[in-house]
XYZ file of C-alpha atoms in Angstrom:
505
model
C 102.354 107.338 -66.933
C 102.851 105.633 -63.512
C 106.588 105.236 -64.363
C 106.749 108.909 -65.370
C 105.160 110.016 -62.042
C 107.511 107.742 -60.095
C 110.507 109.186 -61.928
C 109.311 112.744 -61.274
C 108.736 111.938 -57.621
C 112.163 110.448 -57.312
C 113.676 113.427 -58.935
C 111.911 115.848 -56.550
C 112.916 113.737 -53.583
C 116.569 113.779 -54.706
C 116.416 117.496 -55.079
C 115.015 117.858 -51.558
C 117.631 115.553 -50.090
C 120.399 117.416 -51.932
C 119.060 120.823 -50.612
C 118.809 119.316 -47.100
C 122.335 117.967 -47.279
C 123.604 121.322 -48.562
C 121.935 123.122 -45.555
C 123.325 120.468 -43.211
C 126.833 120.952 -44.600
C 126.539 124.814 -44.324
C 125.207 124.498 -40.750
C 128.048 122.065 -39.892
C 130.685 124.513 -41.225
C 129.332 127.214 -39.027
C 129.382 125.156 -35.934
C 131.947 125.915 -33.262
C 135.037 123.789 -32.752
C 136.969 123.846 -29.533
C 140.658 124.637 -29.169
C 142.131 125.546 -25.782
C 138.663 126.298 -24.554
C 138.025 128.979 -27.249
C 135.297 128.468 -29.801
C 136.035 129.163 -33.410
C 133.615 131.343 -35.404
C 132.801 130.839 -39.169
C 135.540 131.850 -41.523
C 135.844 135.653 -42.004
C 133.955 136.526 -38.784
C 136.240 135.346 -36.004
C 136.909 138.056 -33.430
C 140.338 138.470 -31.915
C 141.156 136.476 -28.842
C 143.529 137.987 -26.319
C 143.891 135.104 -23.969
C 143.215 131.382 -24.576
C 143.254 130.007 -21.007
C 141.747 131.119 -17.765
C 143.693 130.967 -14.539
C 143.631 127.462 -12.943
C 140.868 127.014 -10.406
C 141.679 126.974 -6.723
C 139.832 125.923 -3.674
C 137.443 128.737 -2.606
C 134.681 129.499 -0.160
C 131.840 131.865 -0.023
C 131.344 133.135 3.449
C 128.241 134.997 4.663
C 128.353 137.505 7.594
C 125.450 135.632 9.032
C 127.773 132.594 9.539
C 127.060 130.250 6.616
C 129.894 129.039 4.342
C 129.681 127.452 0.875
C 132.867 125.681 -0.377
C 133.623 125.488 -4.079
C 136.263 126.280 -6.677
C 137.429 129.562 -7.991
C 137.278 130.860 -11.549
C 138.135 134.216 -13.054
C 140.627 136.329 -11.072
C 142.322 134.319 -8.251
C 141.693 136.788 -5.483
C 139.451 137.376 -2.603
C 136.671 140.010 -2.500
C 133.861 141.428 -0.282
C 130.404 142.508 -1.372
C 126.722 142.240 -0.872
C 125.384 138.830 -1.800
C 122.338 138.998 -3.977
C 120.692 136.609 -6.493
C 119.120 136.974 -9.887
C 116.586 134.679 -11.415
C 117.648 135.455 -15.033
C 118.027 132.289 -17.136
C 120.157 133.850 -19.836
C 122.051 137.083 -20.562
C 124.679 136.714 -17.956
C 126.951 138.963 -20.027
C 124.430 141.757 -19.869
C 123.736 141.321 -16.219
C 127.407 141.323 -15.306
C 128.017 144.603 -17.212
C 125.064 146.314 -15.760
C 126.481 149.176 -13.611
C 123.625 148.626 -11.135
C 125.481 145.440 -9.955
C 128.462 147.436 -8.873
C 129.811 146.170 -5.498
C 127.664 142.985 -5.466
C 128.445 139.277 -5.361
C 125.949 138.103 -7.941
C 124.544 134.595 -7.582
C 122.735 133.064 -10.591
C 119.919 130.701 -9.812
C 120.156 129.192 -13.304
C 122.452 126.232 -12.690
C 124.569 126.319 -15.817
C 126.528 129.508 -16.684
C 129.196 130.189 -19.410
C 127.884 127.795 -22.007
C 127.746 130.498 -24.796
C 130.881 132.353 -23.839
C 131.398 136.107 -23.951
C 131.373 138.263 -27.173
C 133.652 141.016 -28.127
C 132.442 144.091 -26.270
C 133.947 146.723 -28.598
C 131.608 147.988 -31.324
C 134.656 148.761 -33.510
C 135.974 145.225 -33.280
C 132.764 143.268 -33.330
C 132.628 140.615 -36.098
C 129.003 141.756 -36.821
C 128.354 145.198 -38.187
C 126.949 147.331 -35.404
C 124.173 149.669 -36.529
C 125.438 153.228 -36.409
C 122.334 154.551 -34.764
C 123.023 152.512 -31.640
C 126.850 152.787 -31.431
C 127.202 153.784 -27.777
C 130.749 152.391 -27.344
C 129.883 148.890 -26.148
C 128.059 145.843 -27.401
C 127.079 144.872 -23.785
C 125.672 147.199 -21.126
C 128.927 148.933 -20.221
C 132.599 148.627 -21.170
C 133.554 146.598 -18.143
C 132.421 143.837 -15.889
C 130.677 145.552 -12.981
C 129.752 142.978 -10.390
C 132.258 142.471 -7.583
C 132.129 138.695 -7.703
C 130.252 135.889 -9.597
C 128.579 132.878 -7.934
C 127.442 129.862 -10.031
C 126.465 126.324 -9.526
C 128.059 124.795 -12.701
C 130.569 126.738 -14.860
C 131.023 125.720 -18.449
C 134.527 126.237 -19.750
C 133.408 124.925 -23.119
C 131.334 127.445 -24.925
C 129.529 127.621 -28.285
C 128.281 130.815 -29.975
C 129.283 132.370 -33.214
C 130.009 135.699 -31.531
C 131.900 134.265 -28.580
C 135.343 135.576 -28.013
C 136.348 133.831 -24.665
C 135.033 131.972 -21.740
C 133.252 133.503 -18.842
C 136.238 132.552 -16.624
C 138.744 134.187 -18.967
C 136.595 137.378 -19.261
C 136.242 137.620 -15.527
C 140.098 137.203 -15.037
C 140.782 139.928 -17.659
C 138.632 142.288 -15.501
C 140.105 141.157 -12.264
C 136.753 139.793 -10.952
C 136.681 136.543 -8.974
C 134.060 133.937 -9.202
C 133.192 130.673 -7.373
C 131.491 127.615 -8.779
C 130.350 124.237 -7.451
C 128.140 125.555 -4.696
C 124.507 124.776 -4.046
C 122.994 127.982 -5.411
C 119.439 126.732 -4.590
C 120.249 126.502 -0.921
C 122.035 129.912 -1.115
C 118.959 131.575 -2.766
C 116.625 130.081 -0.295
C 118.811 131.374 2.544
C 118.975 134.925 0.942
C 115.219 134.903 0.317
C 114.546 134.014 3.963
C 116.984 136.180 5.732
C 117.527 138.859 3.148
C 120.506 139.997 1.085
C 123.606 139.527 3.162
C 127.167 140.748 3.232
C 129.555 138.200 1.969
C 133.091 137.395 0.969
C 134.626 135.067 -1.721
C 137.858 133.719 -0.379
C 140.293 132.020 -2.725
C 143.439 129.971 -2.067
C 145.237 129.490 1.171
C 143.049 130.043 4.163
C 139.845 130.158 2.238
C 138.050 128.027 4.884
C 138.575 130.607 7.533
C 135.634 133.090 7.749
C 136.574 136.830 7.834
C 136.080 138.651 11.111
C 132.653 140.286 11.487
C 134.051 143.778 11.328
C 135.847 143.123 8.068
C 132.743 142.741 5.933
C 132.133 145.743 3.745
C 128.677 147.049 2.961
C 128.849 148.659 -0.555
C 125.383 150.262 -0.007
C 127.036 152.618 2.580
C 129.142 154.072 -0.195
C 128.299 156.366 -3.133
C 128.540 153.606 -5.700
C 127.107 155.991 -8.357
C 130.257 158.065 -8.357
C 132.158 154.922 -9.436
C 130.088 154.279 -12.475
C 128.844 157.695 -13.721
C 130.683 159.490 -16.532
C 133.022 162.122 -15.268
C 132.689 164.351 -18.381
C 129.672 165.290 -20.440
C 129.287 163.898 -23.888
C 126.688 163.881 -26.632
C 125.502 161.177 -28.986
C 123.193 161.628 -32.030
C 120.937 159.319 -34.006
C 121.388 158.462 -37.635
C 121.661 161.619 -39.641
C 123.389 163.529 -36.861
C 122.114 166.415 -34.714
C 120.103 167.952 -37.621
C 118.038 164.844 -37.958
C 117.139 164.528 -34.240
C 113.498 164.931 -33.232
C 114.528 166.176 -29.767
C 117.661 166.721 -27.641
C 117.542 165.179 -24.194
C 119.839 165.571 -21.195
C 120.545 162.399 -19.283
C 121.761 162.311 -15.678
C 124.051 159.357 -15.490
C 123.704 157.410 -12.301
C 125.173 154.223 -13.994
C 123.398 154.225 -17.402
C 122.974 150.922 -19.132
C 124.080 151.155 -22.785
C 120.670 149.939 -24.023
C 119.030 152.978 -22.596
C 121.133 155.125 -24.832
C 120.430 152.738 -27.781
C 116.643 152.947 -27.143
C 116.671 156.753 -27.152
C 118.743 156.926 -30.235
C 116.534 154.479 -32.009
C 113.610 156.892 -31.256
C 115.463 159.764 -32.964
C 116.770 161.575 -29.958
C 120.099 163.267 -29.477
C 121.290 162.664 -25.978
C 123.764 164.714 -23.810
C 124.996 162.508 -21.019
C 125.864 164.438 -17.780
C 127.747 163.362 -14.599
C 125.449 162.362 -11.703
C 126.204 165.634 -9.751
C 126.077 167.996 -12.742
C 124.167 171.219 -12.198
C 121.517 170.444 -14.703
C 119.325 173.410 -13.798
C 122.018 175.784 -14.972
C 121.630 174.505 -18.553
C 118.203 172.952 -18.555
C 116.578 175.365 -21.050
C 119.052 174.075 -23.611
C 117.275 170.734 -23.618
C 113.880 169.469 -24.600
C 113.522 166.878 -21.831
C 115.364 165.117 -18.951
C 116.131 161.471 -18.571
C 117.381 159.919 -15.251
C 119.141 156.553 -15.625
C 119.507 153.457 -13.537
C 122.291 153.106 -11.043
C 123.731 151.146 -8.049
C 123.287 151.475 -4.331
C 121.094 153.673 -2.242
C 119.225 156.755 -3.560
C 120.044 158.482 -0.241
C 123.786 158.400 -1.217
C 123.292 161.275 -3.709
C 121.241 164.041 -1.957
C 122.672 166.582 -4.527
C 120.938 164.786 -7.304
C 117.641 164.683 -5.432
C 117.806 168.459 -4.870
C 118.581 169.004 -8.576
C 115.717 166.875 -9.777
C 113.264 168.435 -7.274
C 114.140 171.911 -8.558
C 113.629 170.755 -12.094
C 110.297 169.181 -11.342
C 109.026 172.222 -9.455
C 110.245 174.893 -11.873
C 110.627 173.314 -15.306
C 107.627 172.218 -17.347
C 109.316 169.882 -19.820
C 108.939 166.114 -19.757
C 111.065 163.950 -17.389
C 111.469 160.154 -17.397
C 113.365 158.087 -14.822
C 114.282 154.351 -14.718
C 115.310 152.291 -11.733
C 117.494 154.632 -9.657
C 115.923 157.505 -11.651
C 112.513 156.346 -10.385
C 113.708 156.480 -6.767
C 115.232 159.949 -7.250
C 112.015 161.217 -8.721
C 110.045 159.689 -5.817
C 112.258 161.280 -3.227
C 112.144 164.620 -5.017
C 108.331 164.389 -5.051
C 108.184 163.821 -1.296
C 107.994 160.001 -0.984
C 110.410 157.831 0.966
C 112.535 154.851 -0.110
C 113.402 151.650 1.780
C 115.855 148.867 1.469
C 114.105 145.738 0.387
C 114.630 142.352 1.976
C 116.225 140.737 -0.969
C 115.311 143.040 -3.871
C 113.888 142.160 -7.270
C 116.552 140.894 -9.729
C 115.752 138.912 -12.840
C 114.083 139.041 -16.208
C 110.697 137.570 -15.268
C 109.158 140.105 -12.858
C 105.469 140.839 -13.505
C 104.107 144.344 -12.937
C 100.458 145.651 -13.169
C 99.845 149.028 -14.822
C 97.544 151.285 -12.847
C 97.388 154.090 -15.398
C 97.577 154.271 -19.232
C 100.327 156.255 -20.880
C 100.945 156.750 -24.548
C 100.387 153.724 -26.772
C 102.638 151.183 -24.832
C 101.000 151.042 -21.388
C 97.364 150.194 -20.693
C 95.821 150.224 -17.190
C 95.017 146.776 -15.876
C 97.494 144.977 -18.015
C 100.351 142.817 -16.663
C 103.812 143.290 -18.157
C 106.786 141.018 -17.702
C 109.900 143.018 -16.985
C 113.561 142.964 -16.391
C 114.606 144.274 -12.918
C 117.588 144.867 -10.773
C 117.130 146.943 -7.635
C 117.445 146.607 -3.824
C 115.508 149.765 -2.899
C 111.889 150.752 -3.528
C 109.568 153.618 -2.819
C 107.249 153.482 0.145
C 103.525 154.058 0.207
C 100.480 153.408 2.326
C 97.649 152.073 0.173
C 94.464 153.969 0.803
C 95.950 156.473 3.228
C 93.910 159.682 3.719
C 95.471 162.930 2.397
C 97.832 164.319 5.053
C 98.435 160.919 6.714
C 102.008 159.826 6.989
C 102.776 157.751 3.890
C 100.038 159.265 1.816
C 100.781 160.210 -1.745
C 101.960 163.793 -2.316
C 99.582 165.967 -4.271
C 99.988 165.736 -7.995
C 101.407 162.155 -7.971
C 99.933 158.592 -8.460
C 101.372 155.187 -8.549
C 101.918 153.934 -12.089
C 102.931 150.269 -11.693
C 102.888 147.744 -8.834
C 104.713 144.413 -8.597
C 102.335 141.520 -8.967
C 104.500 139.313 -6.674
C 105.281 141.525 -3.670
C 102.989 144.597 -4.179
C 105.961 146.966 -4.193
C 105.819 150.296 -6.175
C 107.160 149.829 -9.738
C 106.575 153.299 -11.036
C 105.001 156.742 -10.384
C 103.825 159.513 -12.566
C 102.508 163.066 -12.260
C 98.818 163.569 -12.588
C 97.281 165.434 -15.532
C 96.148 168.305 -13.382
C 99.617 168.843 -11.892
C 100.847 170.701 -15.061
C 103.830 168.268 -15.213
C 104.773 165.383 -17.546
C 106.919 163.209 -15.318
C 107.086 159.396 -15.578
C 109.177 156.941 -13.545
C 109.525 153.136 -13.773
C 111.375 150.965 -11.272
C 111.858 148.156 -13.848
C 113.954 148.334 -17.003
C 111.814 148.860 -20.160
C 115.016 148.833 -22.211
C 115.512 145.092 -21.152
C 118.956 143.808 -22.361
C 118.458 141.145 -21.258
C 114.985 140.344 -20.651
C 111.460 140.766 -22.225
C 110.642 143.696 -24.456
C 107.053 144.240 -23.170
C 107.595 147.783 -22.344
C 110.252 148.906 -24.890
C 107.630 151.191 -26.401
C 107.761 153.462 -23.435
C 110.887 155.187 -24.995
C 108.935 156.081 -28.115
C 106.081 157.364 -26.007
C 108.444 159.557 -24.025
C 110.263 160.866 -27.051
C 106.869 161.603 -28.642
C 105.745 163.533 -25.496
C 108.930 165.554 -25.528
C 108.506 166.254 -29.231
C 104.890 167.351 -28.622
C 105.975 169.699 -25.837
C 108.738 171.090 -27.978
C 106.281 171.939 -30.810
C 103.900 173.437 -28.258
C 106.646 175.828 -27.147
C 106.842 177.256 -30.638
C 103.382 178.710 -30.331
C 103.224 179.158 -26.644
C 105.815 181.704 -25.613
C 104.626 182.561 -22.019
C 104.712 180.908 -18.669
C 107.395 178.437 -17.973
C 107.860 177.446 -21.666
C 111.046 178.542 -23.221
C 110.989 179.967 -26.720
C 111.966 177.692 -29.572
C 115.117 179.737 -30.168
C 116.603 178.404 -26.958
C 115.718 174.743 -27.594
C 118.450 172.129 -27.975
C 117.678 171.567 -31.647
C 118.253 175.233 -32.371
C 121.879 174.906 -31.259
C 121.528 176.167 -27.670
C 123.478 173.351 -25.881
C 126.794 174.750 -24.470
C 129.736 173.577 -26.507
C 131.425 172.005 -23.424
C 128.560 169.417 -23.303
C 129.031 168.229 -26.825
C 132.080 166.095 -26.243
C 132.607 162.782 -28.084
C 131.464 159.482 -26.754
C 134.192 158.076 -24.429
C 135.687 154.747 -25.481
C 137.105 151.998 -23.340
C 140.738 152.391 -22.315
C 143.247 149.546 -21.985
C 143.863 148.328 -18.529
C 146.296 145.920 -16.935
C 144.659 142.955 -15.185
C 145.753 139.626 -13.957
C 145.582 136.760 -16.443
C 146.708 133.165 -16.375
C 150.258 134.081 -17.499
C 150.687 137.359 -15.595
C 149.709 140.864 -16.603
C 148.001 141.361 -19.943
C 146.712 144.590 -21.645
C 143.054 144.507 -22.517
C 140.367 147.009 -23.473
C 136.886 145.655 -22.793
């Protein structure tokens, strides 16, 4: 009997060892190999690679307008560039950060010391080696169809990368999009400097003469420009959830100030059709065609687009349908409500920012709770805590703060009060994450549910400011010129290691 048990045990052990060896072999076959710096995906899933080598590094220097210089080595496009030098505390998701339109015009320094170790995936949904869900096909796997930051600053750059979706190195990707980077600098010292003196204008100089600082009057402040006009769509287009327009719960208009792709994905997943409008579109001329309004994130100063502030103010004052704003959208709503905005010392950028909810909304936000959020902004709304009504800085009637930052106390969101007759929410952070924590992702479902409830209410309430159901978006009231197809990335010629190459995203 003992011999039988031993034999049975040995057989079971052999089976486990065989299964373990099989798993190890399968895992080994899926591991990445390295050839010319490009990782190889498992058979049958390898994405196309347009370029196998990044341009050779050159001596480079990061110069700050305040006089400090940081020598290093270039990567990406071998050219010099100006911008606002800012830092992010994000540990991962450099691909999402660099394609976020809110980083337009900025030299982005990563506090995480190692960047590029998992490469860059194929950004086209149609060419991705992984089937992209149809309900979230918004034209890009990342947050836009191009690299948005003006320059990249890292401590250590990894040219060798490993990820089954990786298509190319960070350096090659940056070169294809004509964006320069600098590595080998002390990013801890740089971050401490920016934290103490504030975000600073800077320049990455590459090649001959890189040691020589630019003249003071040659530095360019991107915040003085209308960066939103650079990143907003120029033509309206509409996207629908699974099942098409007929399956949509609601139809939203979205004013595009530089919308991240995951905002659209989040709304589509909640069953909304979304018509994306240019930042300066006359929304109020077509507002009754939609069930609600969404205001996206975007780069730069909210004061650079006074037309949008006026448009949103008119909608808030006259239109009684739900409105939700994120990041730049939060600031535009605040200015439209009568608050002021200010330029922060160094902003909040990263995927680890705690906010405290001051009011409960829907099922996703509870007053008193702390939520960890993804953020990217250099402006915030002003307020005077405890100010008496009528005092300068006091809250306008009908509005309350919704979130505050647990680190610096800055406003992280506002909302209309129940007695105001409005349903307006605004969050300074990014509940759609990508990258970052998903603590507040449920805010999208709460908003769509609020829009759906208001839509149903209009079917029985025909008076006041509520439009009849026959003019709602779901009834086919959206003008045909707003129903264009989703724009796709277009090929562009950019500098590569062997001259000019044609790429798409």
